[in-house]
Amino acid sequence: KYQIIERIASGGMAEVFKARLEGIGGFHRTYAIKRILPHLTSNPEFVDLLVDEAKVAGLLSHANIVQILDLGSVDEHYFIAMEYIFGRDMRRIIPKADGMGIPFPMVYALKIASNCCEGLYYAHQKTDIYGNPLNIVHRDVTPENIFVSFDGTVKVLDFGIAKAANQIEQTKAGEIKGKLSYMSPEQCMGKPLDHRSDIFSLGVVLYEWITGFKLFTGESEVGILKSITEGKIYAPSYFKADIPEAVEKILMKALEKDREKRYQSAWDMQYDIDQFLSQYEFTPSNIHLSNFLKQLFSDELEEEKKRLQRSGVPAGEAPDPIEELE
């Protein structure tokens, strides 16, 4: 029932397409379709995990979480239909700014992290209709799973399928390495996880955005794991002297290796971030984020408009993406 427009991403687990669903009277809606790679859909254990996790994720409806809207299969090819967000993930945003010689503003990093905290807290606290905790943990809070739309909205991706993805061994080694760098110590050691694991991962991400340095590295997977569990975490001011003391405290608390000393909820972390931003000389809004992204990706936005027109989307249905958002 979904008409594929173009492929927009691919990885070790799935490929993602932009698609549209058409209805009567000219009704249509754009979706992101994540199609699981064929060699994984032949694994019944993985499919069972995927279905169970997607069903849980389908219960999440929050402004800062990309919502899963459908789970299905066509000719035994499983897919997940999600809301389509017109924007870029943070794995692309930071390098784009760096390539243009634009330091990514600290306040924007904090604003994005605050919104992530809000989405994470909602998911962590989610219960079923009887009030029983669902104990949802994302498990894969990385820059590629944090998305900023061109209207300035921040979304956390892939809730509910991280657990299934972590169960498979056929993922590309490079992708495993990339994800390892954002794991919590307890995740590295195979301990049972709770919501505080996601808080540590978000701390790693935020540290990287603010300092420009990747916190945990190594020449091998074992080296990265050892860095996380045993390595010293240097205060952010070691790399960037002008980081405010309050921001340094937030980062170091989120990055406590002992989860009992860490922020005990994403709400607590968000509160401290928002308190700092409210007293800072400049507090960014979604409009500021929107304008910043549009300037960064102005070349890609123009190319995307041309590509849509070449793909045969009727005139009048592919307006200038910037104008459409405004």
mmCIF file of C-alpha atoms in Angstrom:
data_model
loop_
_atom_site.group_PDB
_atom_site.id
_atom_site.type_symbol
_atom_site.label_atom_id
_atom_site.label_comp_id
_atom_site.label_asym_id
_atom_site.label_seq_id
_atom_site.Cartn_x
_atom_site.Cartn_y
_atom_site.Cartn_z
ATOM 1 C CA LYS A 1 0.000 0.000 0.000
ATOM 2 C CA TYR A 2 3.043 2.284 0.168
ATOM 3 C CA GLN A 3 4.442 3.837 -2.995
ATOM 4 C CA ILE A 4 8.245 3.996 -2.775
ATOM 5 C CA ILE A 5 9.707 7.362 -3.799
ATOM 6 C CA GLU A 6 13.428 6.883 -3.099
ATOM 7 C CA ARG A 7 15.908 5.106 -0.857
ATOM 8 C CA ILE A 8 17.251 7.481 1.775
ATOM 9 C CA ALA A 9 19.497 5.290 3.949
ATOM 10 C CA SER A 10 20.969 1.816 4.320
ATOM 11 C CA GLY A 11 22.884 -0.044 7.004
ATOM 12 C CA GLY A 12 23.793 -3.448 8.373
ATOM 13 C CA MET A 13 20.261 -4.211 9.501
ATOM 14 C CA ALA A 14 17.889 -2.458 7.109
ATOM 15 C CA GLU A 15 17.404 0.014 4.322
ATOM 16 C CA VAL A 16 15.106 3.018 4.614
ATOM 17 C CA PHE A 17 12.859 4.413 1.912
ATOM 18 C CA LYS A 18 10.797 7.534 1.573
ATOM 19 C CA ALA A 19 7.285 6.451 0.621
ATOM 20 C CA ARG A 20 3.765 7.783 0.327
ATOM 21 C CA LEU A 21 0.364 6.404 1.115
ATOM 22 C CA GLU A 22 -2.446 7.638 -1.113
ATOM 23 C CA GLY A 23 -6.148 7.672 -0.328
ATOM 24 C CA ILE A 24 -9.376 8.961 -1.775
ATOM 25 C CA GLY A 25 -9.879 12.555 -2.835
ATOM 26 C CA GLY A 26 -6.173 13.236 -3.313
ATOM 27 C CA PHE A 27 -5.288 12.410 0.312
ATOM 28 C CA HIS A 28 -1.671 11.392 0.777
ATOM 29 C CA ARG A 29 0.897 11.115 3.536
ATOM 30 C CA THR A 30 4.647 10.594 3.497
ATOM 31 C CA TYR A 31 6.244 7.797 5.543
ATOM 32 C CA ALA A 32 9.689 6.389 6.185
ATOM 33 C CA ILE A 33 9.714 2.652 5.458
ATOM 34 C CA LYS A 34 12.457 0.633 7.108
ATOM 35 C CA ARG A 35 12.784 -2.688 5.282
ATOM 36 C CA ILE A 36 14.695 -5.387 7.136
ATOM 37 C CA LEU A 37 17.461 -6.972 5.069
ATOM 38 C CA PRO A 38 16.530 -10.377 3.579
ATOM 39 C CA HIS A 39 19.151 -12.421 5.427
ATOM 40 C CA LEU A 40 17.696 -11.230 8.732
ATOM 41 C CA THR A 41 14.050 -11.916 7.932
ATOM 42 C CA SER A 42 15.017 -15.544 7.364
ATOM 43 C CA ASN A 43 15.993 -15.685 11.052
ATOM 44 C CA PRO A 44 12.780 -16.465 13.005
ATOM 45 C CA GLU A 45 14.327 -15.459 16.343
ATOM 46 C CA PHE A 46 15.170 -12.030 15.018
ATOM 47 C CA VAL A 47 11.716 -11.595 13.482
ATOM 48 C CA ASP A 48 10.059 -12.531 16.797
ATOM 49 C CA LEU A 49 12.223 -10.003 18.632
ATOM 50 C CA LEU A 50 11.509 -7.341 16.027
ATOM 51 C CA VAL A 51 7.739 -7.879 16.213
ATOM 52 C CA ASP A 52 7.700 -7.833 20.024
ATOM 53 C CA GLU A 53 9.822 -4.702 20.244
ATOM 54 C CA ALA A 54 7.939 -2.877 17.480
ATOM 55 C CA LYS A 55 4.642 -3.610 19.236
ATOM 56 C CA VAL A 56 5.976 -1.945 22.389
ATOM 57 C CA ALA A 57 7.418 0.980 20.446
ATOM 58 C CA GLY A 58 4.078 1.455 18.728
ATOM 59 C CA LEU A 59 2.678 2.504 22.101
ATOM 60 C CA LEU A 60 5.012 5.515 22.232
ATOM 61 C CA SER A 61 3.515 8.799 21.087
ATOM 62 C CA HIS A 62 5.641 11.820 21.952
ATOM 63 C CA ALA A 63 6.833 14.915 20.139
ATOM 64 C CA ASN A 64 10.477 13.930 20.632
ATOM 65 C CA ILE A 65 10.184 10.304 19.496
ATOM 66 C CA VAL A 66 9.772 9.102 15.911
ATOM 67 C CA GLN A 67 6.568 7.109 16.038
ATOM 68 C CA ILE A 68 6.233 3.611 14.608
ATOM 69 C CA LEU A 69 2.923 3.468 12.755
ATOM 70 C CA ASP A 70 2.859 0.084 11.046
ATOM 71 C CA LEU A 71 4.626 -3.272 11.044
ATOM 72 C CA GLY A 72 4.057 -5.673 8.187
ATOM 73 C CA SER A 73 5.542 -7.940 5.583
ATOM 74 C CA VAL A 74 5.426 -8.267 1.815
ATOM 75 C CA ASP A 75 6.582 -11.595 0.345
ATOM 76 C CA GLU A 76 8.191 -12.384 3.736
ATOM 77 C CA HIS A 77 10.117 -9.105 3.687
ATOM 78 C CA TYR A 78 9.405 -7.385 6.995
ATOM 79 C CA PHE A 79 9.082 -3.618 7.174
ATOM 80 C CA ILE A 80 8.339 -0.897 9.709
ATOM 81 C CA ALA A 81 6.470 2.241 8.661
ATOM 82 C CA MET A 82 7.417 5.320 10.660
ATOM 83 C CA GLU A 83 6.521 8.978 10.558
ATOM 84 C CA TYR A 84 8.719 10.713 8.002
ATOM 85 C CA ILE A 85 10.835 13.526 9.400
ATOM 86 C CA PHE A 86 12.304 15.974 6.923
ATOM 87 C CA GLY A 87 15.709 16.775 8.382
ATOM 88 C CA ARG A 88 19.116 15.291 9.198
ATOM 89 C CA ASP A 89 20.585 13.139 11.958
ATOM 90 C CA MET A 90 23.333 14.465 14.200
ATOM 91 C CA ARG A 91 25.907 12.149 12.626
ATOM 92 C CA ARG A 92 25.543 14.325 9.509
ATOM 93 C CA ILE A 93 24.871 17.718 11.093
ATOM 94 C CA ILE A 94 28.089 18.084 13.119
ATOM 95 C CA PRO A 95 30.476 17.079 10.269
ATOM 96 C CA LYS A 96 28.562 19.360 7.881
ATOM 97 C CA ALA A 97 29.139 22.314 10.209
ATOM 98 C CA ASP A 98 32.794 21.339 10.701
ATOM 99 C CA GLY A 99 33.303 21.092 6.935
ATOM 100 C CA MET A 100 31.990 24.644 6.546
ATOM 101 C CA GLY A 101 34.232 25.932 9.338
ATOM 102 C CA ILE A 102 31.265 26.588 11.635
ATOM 103 C CA PRO A 103 31.737 25.501 15.271
ATOM 104 C CA PHE A 104 28.567 23.773 16.424
ATOM 105 C CA PRO A 105 27.117 26.082 19.102
ATOM 106 C CA MET A 106 27.185 24.672 22.632
ATOM 107 C CA VAL A 107 23.688 25.997 23.356
ATOM 108 C CA TYR A 108 22.299 24.149 20.329
ATOM 109 C CA ALA A 109 23.894 20.927 21.547
ATOM 110 C CA LEU A 110 22.312 21.460 24.966
ATOM 111 C CA LYS A 111 18.918 22.320 23.464
ATOM 112 C CA ILE A 112 18.959 19.116 21.390
ATOM 113 C CA ALA A 113 20.070 17.041 24.398
ATOM 114 C CA SER A 114 17.277 18.544 26.513
ATOM 115 C CA ASN A 115 14.689 17.468 23.959
ATOM 116 C CA CYS A 116 16.242 13.992 23.839
ATOM 117 C CA CYS A 117 15.930 13.800 27.626
ATOM 118 C CA GLU A 118 12.244 14.649 27.359
ATOM 119 C CA GLY A 119 11.602 11.869 24.843
ATOM 120 C CA LEU A 120 13.706 9.365 26.787
ATOM 121 C CA TYR A 121 11.976 10.174 30.081
ATOM 122 C CA TYR A 122 8.563 9.658 28.489
ATOM 123 C CA ALA A 123 9.604 6.244 27.157
ATOM 124 C CA HIS A 124 11.357 5.200 30.368
ATOM 125 C CA GLN A 125 8.222 5.980 32.414
ATOM 126 C CA LYS A 126 5.734 4.413 29.984
ATOM 127 C CA THR A 127 3.288 1.912 31.443
ATOM 128 C CA ASP A 128 0.672 -0.398 29.965
ATOM 129 C CA ILE A 129 -3.043 0.332 30.336
ATOM 130 C CA TYR A 130 -3.007 -1.330 33.763
ATOM 131 C CA GLY A 131 -0.203 0.886 35.045
ATOM 132 C CA ASN A 132 2.513 -1.759 34.865
ATOM 133 C CA PRO A 133 5.928 -0.379 33.833
ATOM 134 C CA LEU A 134 7.028 -1.397 30.339
ATOM 135 C CA ASN A 135 10.692 -0.892 31.359
ATOM 136 C CA ILE A 136 11.631 0.486 27.954
ATOM 137 C CA VAL A 137 15.339 1.147 27.420
ATOM 138 C CA HIS A 138 16.527 2.456 24.057
ATOM 139 C CA ARG A 139 19.994 0.800 24.220
ATOM 140 C CA ASP A 140 21.312 2.650 21.159
ATOM 141 C CA VAL A 141 21.403 6.390 21.877
ATOM 142 C CA THR A 142 23.913 7.518 19.249
ATOM 143 C CA PRO A 143 24.245 10.584 16.970
ATOM 144 C CA GLU A 144 22.663 8.675 14.064
ATOM 145 C CA ASN A 145 19.571 7.999 16.175
ATOM 146 C CA ILE A 146 19.056 11.652 17.094
ATOM 147 C CA PHE A 147 17.305 13.530 14.335
ATOM 148 C CA VAL A 148 16.656 17.243 13.899
ATOM 149 C CA SER A 149 13.975 18.269 11.427
ATOM 150 C CA PHE A 150 14.194 21.388 9.291
ATOM 151 C CA ASP A 151 11.469 22.952 11.432
ATOM 152 C CA GLY A 152 13.729 22.561 14.495
ATOM 153 C CA THR A 153 12.010 19.555 16.103
ATOM 154 C CA VAL A 154 14.282 16.985 17.762
ATOM 155 C CA LYS A 155 13.377 13.298 17.474
ATOM 156 C CA VAL A 156 14.902 10.118 18.916
ATOM 157 C CA LEU A 157 14.788 7.272 16.373
ATOM 158 C CA ASP A 158 14.585 3.496 16.551
ATOM 159 C CA PHE A 159 12.888 3.017 19.897
ATOM 160 C CA GLY A 160 11.874 -0.599 20.181
ATOM 161 C CA ILE A 161 14.137 -2.151 17.586
ATOM 162 C CA ALA A 162 17.511 -1.569 19.234
ATOM 163 C CA LYS A 163 17.124 -4.660 21.409
ATOM 164 C CA ALA A 164 16.346 -6.834 18.410
ATOM 165 C CA ALA A 165 19.210 -5.319 16.444
ATOM 166 C CA ASN A 166 21.630 -6.016 19.278
ATOM 167 C CA GLN A 167 20.804 -9.713 19.111
ATOM 168 C CA ILE A 168 22.160 -10.238 15.615
ATOM 169 C CA GLU A 169 25.757 -10.946 14.710
ATOM 170 C CA GLN A 170 25.618 -10.194 10.987
ATOM 171 C CA THR A 171 26.019 -6.435 11.461
ATOM 172 C CA LYS A 172 29.016 -4.868 9.721
ATOM 173 C CA ALA A 173 32.056 -4.652 11.989
ATOM 174 C CA GLY A 174 32.443 -0.911 11.431
ATOM 175 C CA GLU A 175 28.894 -0.278 12.538
ATOM 176 C CA ILE A 176 29.382 -2.379 15.662
ATOM 177 C CA LYS A 177 32.472 -0.331 16.494
ATOM 178 C CA GLY A 178 30.579 2.891 16.008
ATOM 179 C CA LYS A 179 27.791 1.835 18.327
ATOM 180 C CA LEU A 180 30.191 0.451 20.951
ATOM 181 C CA SER A 181 31.620 3.922 21.508
ATOM 182 C CA TYR A 182 28.324 5.092 23.012
ATOM 183 C CA MET A 183 27.555 2.121 25.255
ATOM 184 C CA SER A 184 27.302 2.380 29.030
ATOM 185 C CA PRO A 185 29.751 0.431 31.232
ATOM 186 C CA GLU A 186 26.985 -1.930 32.356
ATOM 187 C CA GLN A 187 26.004 -2.526 28.733
ATOM 188 C CA CYS A 188 29.603 -3.388 27.857
ATOM 189 C CA MET A 189 29.721 -5.901 30.711
ATOM 190 C CA GLY A 190 26.463 -7.574 29.697
ATOM 191 C CA LYS A 191 24.609 -6.597 32.868
ATOM 192 C CA PRO A 192 20.824 -6.127 32.983
ATOM 193 C CA LEU A 193 20.034 -2.622 31.772
ATOM 194 C CA ASP A 194 17.710 0.054 33.045
ATOM 195 C CA HIS A 195 16.974 3.605 31.905
ATOM 196 C CA ARG A 196 20.217 4.943 33.377
ATOM 197 C CA SER A 197 22.143 3.232 30.564
ATOM 198 C CA ASP A 198 20.480 5.597 28.071
ATOM 199 C CA ILE A 199 21.460 8.568 30.242
ATOM 200 C CA PHE A 200 25.129 7.570 30.081
ATOM 201 C CA SER A 201 24.936 7.157 26.291
ATOM 202 C CA LEU A 202 23.347 10.591 25.908
ATOM 203 C CA GLY A 203 26.132 11.997 28.083
ATOM 204 C CA VAL A 204 28.717 10.494 25.719
ATOM 205 C CA VAL A 205 26.949 12.023 22.730
ATOM 206 C CA LEU A 206 26.651 15.455 24.346
ATOM 207 C CA TYR A 207 30.307 15.383 25.451
ATOM 208 C CA GLU A 208 31.319 14.773 21.842
ATOM 209 C CA TRP A 209 29.101 17.580 20.486
ATOM 210 C CA ILE A 210 30.387 20.134 22.986
ATOM 211 C CA THR A 211 34.103 19.301 23.054
ATOM 212 C CA GLY A 212 34.563 18.047 19.489
ATOM 213 C CA PHE A 213 36.363 14.964 20.856
ATOM 214 C CA LYS A 214 35.117 11.385 20.798
ATOM 215 C CA LEU A 215 35.129 10.112 24.361
ATOM 216 C CA PHE A 216 35.761 6.385 23.868
ATOM 217 C CA THR A 217 38.030 5.088 21.115
ATOM 218 C CA GLY A 218 40.243 2.092 20.507
ATOM 219 C CA GLU A 219 41.925 0.126 17.763
ATOM 220 C CA SER A 220 39.627 -2.847 18.353
ATOM 221 C CA GLU A 221 36.249 -3.640 19.864
ATOM 222 C CA VAL A 222 37.979 -4.910 22.995
ATOM 223 C CA GLY A 223 39.967 -1.665 23.190
ATOM 224 C CA ILE A 224 36.792 0.432 23.043
ATOM 225 C CA LEU A 225 35.064 -1.706 25.683
ATOM 226 C CA LYS A 226 38.089 -1.411 27.971
ATOM 227 C CA SER A 227 38.133 2.361 27.454
ATOM 228 C CA ILE A 228 34.506 2.591 28.583
ATOM 229 C CA THR A 229 34.791 0.308 31.598
ATOM 230 C CA GLU A 230 38.279 1.229 32.817
ATOM 231 C CA GLY A 231 39.434 4.412 31.072
ATOM 232 C CA LYS A 232 39.548 7.835 32.692
ATOM 233 C CA ILE A 233 36.962 10.403 31.664
ATOM 234 C CA TYR A 234 38.636 13.783 31.418
ATOM 235 C CA ALA A 235 36.623 16.843 32.361
ATOM 236 C CA PRO A 236 35.377 18.587 29.172
ATOM 237 C CA SER A 237 37.406 21.697 30.039
ATOM 238 C CA TYR A 238 40.547 19.600 29.481
ATOM 239 C CA PHE A 239 39.751 19.802 25.749
ATOM 240 C CA LYS A 240 37.887 23.102 25.683
ATOM 241 C CA ALA A 241 38.777 25.609 28.368
ATOM 242 C CA ASP A 242 35.766 27.895 27.916
ATOM 243 C CA ILE A 243 33.117 25.325 28.865
ATOM 244 C CA PRO A 244 30.981 26.719 31.714
ATOM 245 C CA GLU A 245 31.346 24.954 35.048
ATOM 246 C CA ALA A 246 27.612 24.137 35.181
ATOM 247 C CA VAL A 247 27.800 22.365 31.815
ATOM 248 C CA GLU A 248 30.860 20.428 32.941
ATOM 249 C CA LYS A 249 28.989 19.249 36.039
ATOM 250 C CA ILE A 250 26.048 18.066 33.919
ATOM 251 C CA LEU A 251 28.322 16.049 31.642
ATOM 252 C CA MET A 252 30.360 14.487 34.423
ATOM 253 C CA LYS A 253 27.222 13.471 36.351
ATOM 254 C CA ALA A 254 25.676 11.869 33.263
ATOM 255 C CA LEU A 255 28.955 10.026 32.674
ATOM 256 C CA GLU A 256 29.376 8.494 36.135
ATOM 257 C CA LYS A 257 30.445 4.890 35.569
ATOM 258 C CA ASP A 258 28.588 3.845 38.712
ATOM 259 C CA ARG A 259 24.941 4.217 37.705
ATOM 260 C CA GLU A 260 23.950 4.867 41.317
ATOM 261 C CA LYS A 261 25.918 8.143 41.123
ATOM 262 C CA ARG A 262 24.558 9.041 37.677
ATOM 263 C CA TYR A 263 21.437 11.077 36.975
ATOM 264 C CA GLN A 264 18.647 8.813 38.188
ATOM 265 C CA SER A 265 16.217 9.953 35.519
ATOM 266 C CA ALA A 266 16.350 11.736 32.183
ATOM 267 C CA TRP A 267 14.055 14.361 33.713
ATOM 268 C CA ASP A 268 16.746 15.233 36.286
ATOM 269 C CA MET A 269 19.295 15.716 33.520
ATOM 270 C CA GLN A 270 16.874 17.788 31.459
ATOM 271 C CA TYR A 271 16.108 19.986 34.475
ATOM 272 C CA ASP A 272 19.778 20.872 34.961
ATOM 273 C CA ILE A 273 20.246 21.577 31.235
ATOM 274 C CA ASP A 274 17.157 23.781 31.082
ATOM 275 C CA GLN A 275 18.175 25.640 34.241
ATOM 276 C CA PHE A 276 21.521 26.474 32.662
ATOM 277 C CA LEU A 277 19.960 27.552 29.356
ATOM 278 C CA SER A 278 17.392 29.766 31.090
ATOM 279 C CA GLN A 279 20.181 31.736 32.770
ATOM 280 C CA TYR A 280 22.567 31.829 29.800
ATOM 281 C CA GLU A 281 22.981 34.888 27.596
ATOM 282 C CA PHE A 282 21.244 33.135 24.689
ATOM 283 C CA THR A 283 18.527 30.489 24.918
ATOM 284 C CA PRO A 284 17.855 28.884 21.528
ATOM 285 C CA SER A 285 14.351 27.994 20.342
ATOM 286 C CA ASN A 286 13.200 25.536 17.699
ATOM 287 C CA ILE A 287 13.165 28.452 15.237
ATOM 288 C CA HIS A 288 16.873 29.083 15.864
ATOM 289 C CA LEU A 289 17.632 25.403 15.268
ATOM 290 C CA SER A 290 15.506 25.455 12.124
ATOM 291 C CA ASN A 291 17.279 28.463 10.640
ATOM 292 C CA PHE A 292 20.693 27.045 11.492
ATOM 293 C CA LEU A 293 19.936 23.738 9.754
ATOM 294 C CA LYS A 294 18.458 25.385 6.679
ATOM 295 C CA GLN A 295 21.632 27.456 6.275
ATOM 296 C CA LEU A 296 23.890 24.417 6.774
ATOM 297 C CA PHE A 297 22.061 22.260 4.247
ATOM 298 C CA SER A 298 20.866 24.871 1.746
ATOM 299 C CA ASP A 299 22.767 23.122 -1.062
ATOM 300 C CA GLU A 300 21.267 19.730 -0.252
ATOM 301 C CA LEU A 301 17.768 21.158 0.083
ATOM 302 C CA GLU A 302 17.946 22.587 -3.414
ATOM 303 C CA GLU A 303 19.269 19.291 -4.791
ATOM 304 C CA GLU A 304 16.519 17.378 -2.992
ATOM 305 C CA LYS A 305 13.889 19.566 -4.625
ATOM 306 C CA LYS A 306 15.360 18.835 -8.067
ATOM 307 C CA ARG A 307 15.574 15.103 -7.325
ATOM 308 C CA LEU A 308 11.921 14.956 -6.325
ATOM 309 C CA GLN A 309 10.939 16.716 -9.528
ATOM 310 C CA ARG A 310 13.029 14.289 -11.580
ATOM 311 C CA SER A 311 11.383 11.335 -9.815
ATOM 312 C CA GLY A 312 8.043 12.384 -11.234
ATOM 313 C CA VAL A 313 6.324 13.872 -8.201
ATOM 314 C CA PRO A 314 3.602 16.054 -9.773
ATOM 315 C CA ALA A 315 4.077 19.813 -9.907
ATOM 316 C CA GLY A 316 2.485 21.432 -6.914
ATOM 317 C CA GLU A 317 3.200 18.417 -4.709
ATOM 318 C CA ALA A 318 6.938 19.025 -4.475
ATOM 319 C CA PRO A 319 7.215 22.653 -3.340
ATOM 320 C CA ASP A 320 10.454 24.129 -2.154
ATOM 321 C CA PRO A 321 11.072 22.144 1.075
ATOM 322 C CA ILE A 322 12.041 25.304 2.952
ATOM 323 C CA GLU A 323 8.895 27.132 1.875
ATOM 324 C CA GLU A 324 6.794 24.098 2.728
ATOM 325 C CA LEU A 325 8.126 24.023 6.258
ATOM 326 C CA GLU A 326 7.647 27.712 6.794
#
